[in-house]
Short mmCIF file of C-alpha atoms in Angstrom, two decimals:
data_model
loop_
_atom_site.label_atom_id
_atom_site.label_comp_id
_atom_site.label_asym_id
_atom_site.label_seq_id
_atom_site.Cartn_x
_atom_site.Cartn_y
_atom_site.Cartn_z
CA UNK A 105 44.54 67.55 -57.75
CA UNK A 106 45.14 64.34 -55.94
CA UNK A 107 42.70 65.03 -53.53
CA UNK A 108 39.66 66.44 -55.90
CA UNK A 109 40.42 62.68 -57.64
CA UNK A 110 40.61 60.97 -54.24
CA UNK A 111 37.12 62.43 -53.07
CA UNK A 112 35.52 61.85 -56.69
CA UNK A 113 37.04 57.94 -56.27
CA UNK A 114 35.30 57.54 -52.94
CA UNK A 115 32.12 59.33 -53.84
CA UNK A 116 31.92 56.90 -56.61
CA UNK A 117 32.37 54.08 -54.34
CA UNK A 118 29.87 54.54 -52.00
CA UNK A 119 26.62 54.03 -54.15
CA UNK A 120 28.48 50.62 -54.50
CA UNK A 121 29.61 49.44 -51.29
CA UNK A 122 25.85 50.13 -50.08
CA UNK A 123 24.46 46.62 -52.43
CA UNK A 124 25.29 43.57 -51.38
CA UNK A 125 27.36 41.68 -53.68
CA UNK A 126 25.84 39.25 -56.08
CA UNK A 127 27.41 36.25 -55.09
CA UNK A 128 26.31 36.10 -51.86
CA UNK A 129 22.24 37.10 -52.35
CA UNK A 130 21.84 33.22 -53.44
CA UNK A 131 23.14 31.57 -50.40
CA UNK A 132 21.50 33.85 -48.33
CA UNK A 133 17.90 32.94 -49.69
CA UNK A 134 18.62 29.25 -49.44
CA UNK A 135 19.87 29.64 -45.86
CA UNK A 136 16.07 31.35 -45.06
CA UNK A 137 14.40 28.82 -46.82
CA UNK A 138 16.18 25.99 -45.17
CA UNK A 139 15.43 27.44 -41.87
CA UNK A 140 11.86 28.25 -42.95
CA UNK A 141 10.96 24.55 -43.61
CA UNK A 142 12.72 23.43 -39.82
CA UNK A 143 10.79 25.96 -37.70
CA UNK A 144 7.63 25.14 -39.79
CA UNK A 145 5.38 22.47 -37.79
CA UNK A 146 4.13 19.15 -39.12
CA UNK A 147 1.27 19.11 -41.19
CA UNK A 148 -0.10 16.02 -39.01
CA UNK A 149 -2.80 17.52 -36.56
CA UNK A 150 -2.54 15.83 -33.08
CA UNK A 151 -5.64 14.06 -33.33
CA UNK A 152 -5.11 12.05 -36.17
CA UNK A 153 -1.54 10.82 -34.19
CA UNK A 154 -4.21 9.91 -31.26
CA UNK A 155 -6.73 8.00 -33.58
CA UNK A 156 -3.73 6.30 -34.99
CA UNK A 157 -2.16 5.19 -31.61
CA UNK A 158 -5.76 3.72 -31.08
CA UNK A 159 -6.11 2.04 -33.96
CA UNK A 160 -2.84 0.41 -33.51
CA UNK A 161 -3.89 -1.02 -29.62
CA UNK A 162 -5.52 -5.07 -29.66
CA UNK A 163 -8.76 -4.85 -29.33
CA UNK A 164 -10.42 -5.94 -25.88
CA UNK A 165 -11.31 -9.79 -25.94
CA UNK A 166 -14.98 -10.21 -25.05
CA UNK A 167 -16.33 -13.24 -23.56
CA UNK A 168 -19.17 -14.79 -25.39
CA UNK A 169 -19.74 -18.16 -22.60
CA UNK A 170 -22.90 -17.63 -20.46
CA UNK A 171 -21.17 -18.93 -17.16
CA UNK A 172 -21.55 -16.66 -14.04
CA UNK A 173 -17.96 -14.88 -13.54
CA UNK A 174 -16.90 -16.42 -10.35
CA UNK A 175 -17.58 -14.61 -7.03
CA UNK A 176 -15.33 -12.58 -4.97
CA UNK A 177 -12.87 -14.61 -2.86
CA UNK A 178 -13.46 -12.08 0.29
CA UNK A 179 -16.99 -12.68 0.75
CA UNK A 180 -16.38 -16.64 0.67
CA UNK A 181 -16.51 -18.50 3.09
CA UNK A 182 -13.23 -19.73 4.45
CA UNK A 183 -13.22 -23.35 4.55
CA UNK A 184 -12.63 -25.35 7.78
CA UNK A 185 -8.88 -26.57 8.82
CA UNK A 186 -7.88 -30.14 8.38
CA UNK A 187 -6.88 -31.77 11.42
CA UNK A 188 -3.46 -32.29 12.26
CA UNK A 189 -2.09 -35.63 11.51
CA UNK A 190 -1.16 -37.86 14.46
CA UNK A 191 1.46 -39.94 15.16
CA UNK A 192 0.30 -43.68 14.62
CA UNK A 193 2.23 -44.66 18.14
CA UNK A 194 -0.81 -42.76 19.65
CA UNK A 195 -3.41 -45.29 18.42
CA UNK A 196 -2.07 -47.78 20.38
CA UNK A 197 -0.37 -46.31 23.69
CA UNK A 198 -3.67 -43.88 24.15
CA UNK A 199 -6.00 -46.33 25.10
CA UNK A 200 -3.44 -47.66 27.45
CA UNK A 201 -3.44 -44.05 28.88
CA UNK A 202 -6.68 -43.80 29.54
CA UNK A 203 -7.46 -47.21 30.87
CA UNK A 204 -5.07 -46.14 34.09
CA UNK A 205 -6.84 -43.22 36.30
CA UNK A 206 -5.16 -40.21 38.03
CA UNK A 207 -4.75 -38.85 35.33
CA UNK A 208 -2.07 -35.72 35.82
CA UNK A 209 -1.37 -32.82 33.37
CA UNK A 210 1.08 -29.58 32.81
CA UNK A 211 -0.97 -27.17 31.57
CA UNK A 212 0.40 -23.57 30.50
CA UNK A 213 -1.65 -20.25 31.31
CA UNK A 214 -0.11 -17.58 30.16
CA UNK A 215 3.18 -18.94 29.81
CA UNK A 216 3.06 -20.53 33.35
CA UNK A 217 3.89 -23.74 33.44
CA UNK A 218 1.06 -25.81 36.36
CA UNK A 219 1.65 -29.75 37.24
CA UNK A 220 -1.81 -30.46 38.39
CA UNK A 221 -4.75 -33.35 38.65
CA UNK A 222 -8.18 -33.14 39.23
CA UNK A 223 -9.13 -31.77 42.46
CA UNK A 224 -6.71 -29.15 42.96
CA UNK A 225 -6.63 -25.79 44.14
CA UNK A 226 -4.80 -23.25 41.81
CA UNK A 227 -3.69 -19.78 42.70
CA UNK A 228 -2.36 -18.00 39.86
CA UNK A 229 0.10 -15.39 40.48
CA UNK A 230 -2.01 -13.00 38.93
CA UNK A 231 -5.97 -11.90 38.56
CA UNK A 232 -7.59 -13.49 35.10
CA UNK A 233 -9.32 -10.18 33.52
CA UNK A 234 -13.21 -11.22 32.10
CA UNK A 235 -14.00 -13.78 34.53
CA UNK A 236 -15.86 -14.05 37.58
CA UNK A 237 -16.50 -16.53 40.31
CA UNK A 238 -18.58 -19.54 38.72
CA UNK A 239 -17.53 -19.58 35.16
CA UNK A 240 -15.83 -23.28 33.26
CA UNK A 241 -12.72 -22.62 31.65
CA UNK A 242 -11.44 -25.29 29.00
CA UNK A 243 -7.48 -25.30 29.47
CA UNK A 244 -6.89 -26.89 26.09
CA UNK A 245 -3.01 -26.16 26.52
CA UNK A 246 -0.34 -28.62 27.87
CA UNK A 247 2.92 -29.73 27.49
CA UNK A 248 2.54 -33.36 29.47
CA UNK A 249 -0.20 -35.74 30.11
CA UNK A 250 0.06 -38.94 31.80
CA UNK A 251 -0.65 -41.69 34.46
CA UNK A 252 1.85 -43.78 36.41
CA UNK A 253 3.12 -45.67 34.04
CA UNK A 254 2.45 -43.39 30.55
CA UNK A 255 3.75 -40.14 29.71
CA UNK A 256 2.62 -37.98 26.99
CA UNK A 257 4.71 -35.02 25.94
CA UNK A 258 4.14 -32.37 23.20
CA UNK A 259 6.35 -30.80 20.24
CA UNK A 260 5.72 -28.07 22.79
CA UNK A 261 2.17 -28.36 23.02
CA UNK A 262 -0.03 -31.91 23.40
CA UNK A 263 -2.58 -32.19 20.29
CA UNK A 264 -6.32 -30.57 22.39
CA UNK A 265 -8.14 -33.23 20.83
CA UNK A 266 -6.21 -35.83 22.78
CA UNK A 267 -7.48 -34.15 26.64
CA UNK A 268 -10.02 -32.19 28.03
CA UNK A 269 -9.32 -30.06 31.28
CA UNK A 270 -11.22 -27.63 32.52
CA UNK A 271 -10.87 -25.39 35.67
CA UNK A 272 -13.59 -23.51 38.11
CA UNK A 273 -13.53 -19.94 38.78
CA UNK A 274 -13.64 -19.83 42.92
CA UNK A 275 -13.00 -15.83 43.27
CA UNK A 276 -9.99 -13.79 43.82
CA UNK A 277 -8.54 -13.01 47.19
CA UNK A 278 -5.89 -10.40 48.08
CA UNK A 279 -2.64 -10.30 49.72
CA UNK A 280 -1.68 -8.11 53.29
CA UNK A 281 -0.71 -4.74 52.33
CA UNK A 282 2.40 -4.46 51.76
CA UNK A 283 4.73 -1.09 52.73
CA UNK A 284 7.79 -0.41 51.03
CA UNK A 285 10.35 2.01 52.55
CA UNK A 286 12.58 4.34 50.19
CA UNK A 287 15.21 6.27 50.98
CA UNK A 288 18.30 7.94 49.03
CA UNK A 289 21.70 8.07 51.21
CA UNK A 290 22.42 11.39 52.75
CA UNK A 291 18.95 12.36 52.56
CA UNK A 292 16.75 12.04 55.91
CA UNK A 293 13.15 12.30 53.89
CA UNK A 294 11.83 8.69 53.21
CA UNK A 295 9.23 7.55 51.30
CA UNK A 296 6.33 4.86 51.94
CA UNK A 297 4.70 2.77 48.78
CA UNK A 298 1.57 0.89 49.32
CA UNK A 299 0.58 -2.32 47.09
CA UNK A 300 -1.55 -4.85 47.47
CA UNK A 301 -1.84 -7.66 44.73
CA UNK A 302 -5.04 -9.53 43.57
CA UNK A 303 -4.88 -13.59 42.72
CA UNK A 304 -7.58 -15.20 40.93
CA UNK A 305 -7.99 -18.84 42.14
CA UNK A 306 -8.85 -21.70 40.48
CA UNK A 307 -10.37 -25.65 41.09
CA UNK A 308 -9.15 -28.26 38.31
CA UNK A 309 -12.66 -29.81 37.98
CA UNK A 310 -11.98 -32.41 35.46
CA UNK A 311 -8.83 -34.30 33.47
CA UNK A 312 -9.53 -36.69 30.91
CA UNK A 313 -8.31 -38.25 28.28
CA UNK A 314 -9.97 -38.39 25.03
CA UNK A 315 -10.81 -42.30 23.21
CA UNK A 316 -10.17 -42.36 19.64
CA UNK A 317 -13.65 -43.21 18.57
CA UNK A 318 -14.20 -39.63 20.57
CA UNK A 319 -12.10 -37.67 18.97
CA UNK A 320 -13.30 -34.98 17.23
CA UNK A 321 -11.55 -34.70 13.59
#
């Protein structure tokens, strides 16, 4: 008998255990519906957040004054340099420089320092590219200029309005050849190397010194 009772008891049961309580079927439908409304999207379309973003932007300011808008700096002309400002001992001890002749100057081509006067004969240690026999060249770079009894020096380089110099292209001569012997120790080949260098030559044609109502400002 107990076990005809115990199998009625859990066939009763069953039908039972198969519902979900009561209790709980409340929660359960709040718990969808809160999840329902955070998975659901914003009613505000995209555009209107894009028209409102623009709205919210200053407008543009407009100008209403019929002046030309000024012209591009890069197609300007550039305006000239001022001169450099001289020192006011050189309005009075120039014209004492250039009242005494033999006139001598230092002038620098490239890098070279030269101690010369008018009339000489300059070989550079070098040949000048671009220039051939006849051509003027303005040497409007010097460190000294002076007489016999006046010295001028530059803060490295003398002001070019204060001197003109200029130099004649005479030609360019060339040096012997010259052999070179090399040889490595313990080794009886040796090895000859040709050269033969090219000097341009120069005539300092003319050293003056500049007047102040001359100079060009």
């Amino acid at each position: 008998m107990s076990r005809s009772l115990l199998r009625s008891v859990l066939e009763l049961r069953t039908p039972v255990s198969r519902l979900s309580p009561t209790p709980l079927l409340p929660i359960r439908a709040r718990l969808m519906h809160q999840t329902s409304q955070i998975i659901e999207p914003s009613p505000v379309a995209p555009e209107s957040i894009i028209n409102n973003t623009a709205v919210k932007q200053p407008p543009q300011q407009t100008s209403t004054s019929t002046t030309p808008p000024p012209s591009n700096p890069v197609h300007q002309q550039p305006s000239p340099l001022s001169p450099a400002s001289l020192d006011p001992s050189i309005g009075t001890l120039l014209p004492l420089l250039a009242a005494q002749p033999a006139h001598y100057i230092t002038i620098h081509i490239h890098g070279r320092p030269y101690l010369v006067t008018a009339g000489d004969q300059l070989r550079l240690p070098f040949k000048m590219p671009g220039v051939v026999p006849g051509d003027v060249l303005r040497l409007n770079r010097a460190s000294t200029l002076g007489s016999r009894d006046f010295t001028l020096r530059g803060a490295p380089y003398v002001d070019e309005r204060l001197f003109e110099c200029r130099a004649v292209v005479l030609g360019t001569e060339a040096e012997p050849m010259r052999v070179m012997i090399k040889k490595k120790r313990r080794c009886r080949r040796k090895r000859h190397v040709f050269s033969k260098h090219k000097y341009t030559v120069l005539r300092i044609s003319e050293v003056k010194v500049a007047k102040l109502g001359e100079m060009e400002v």
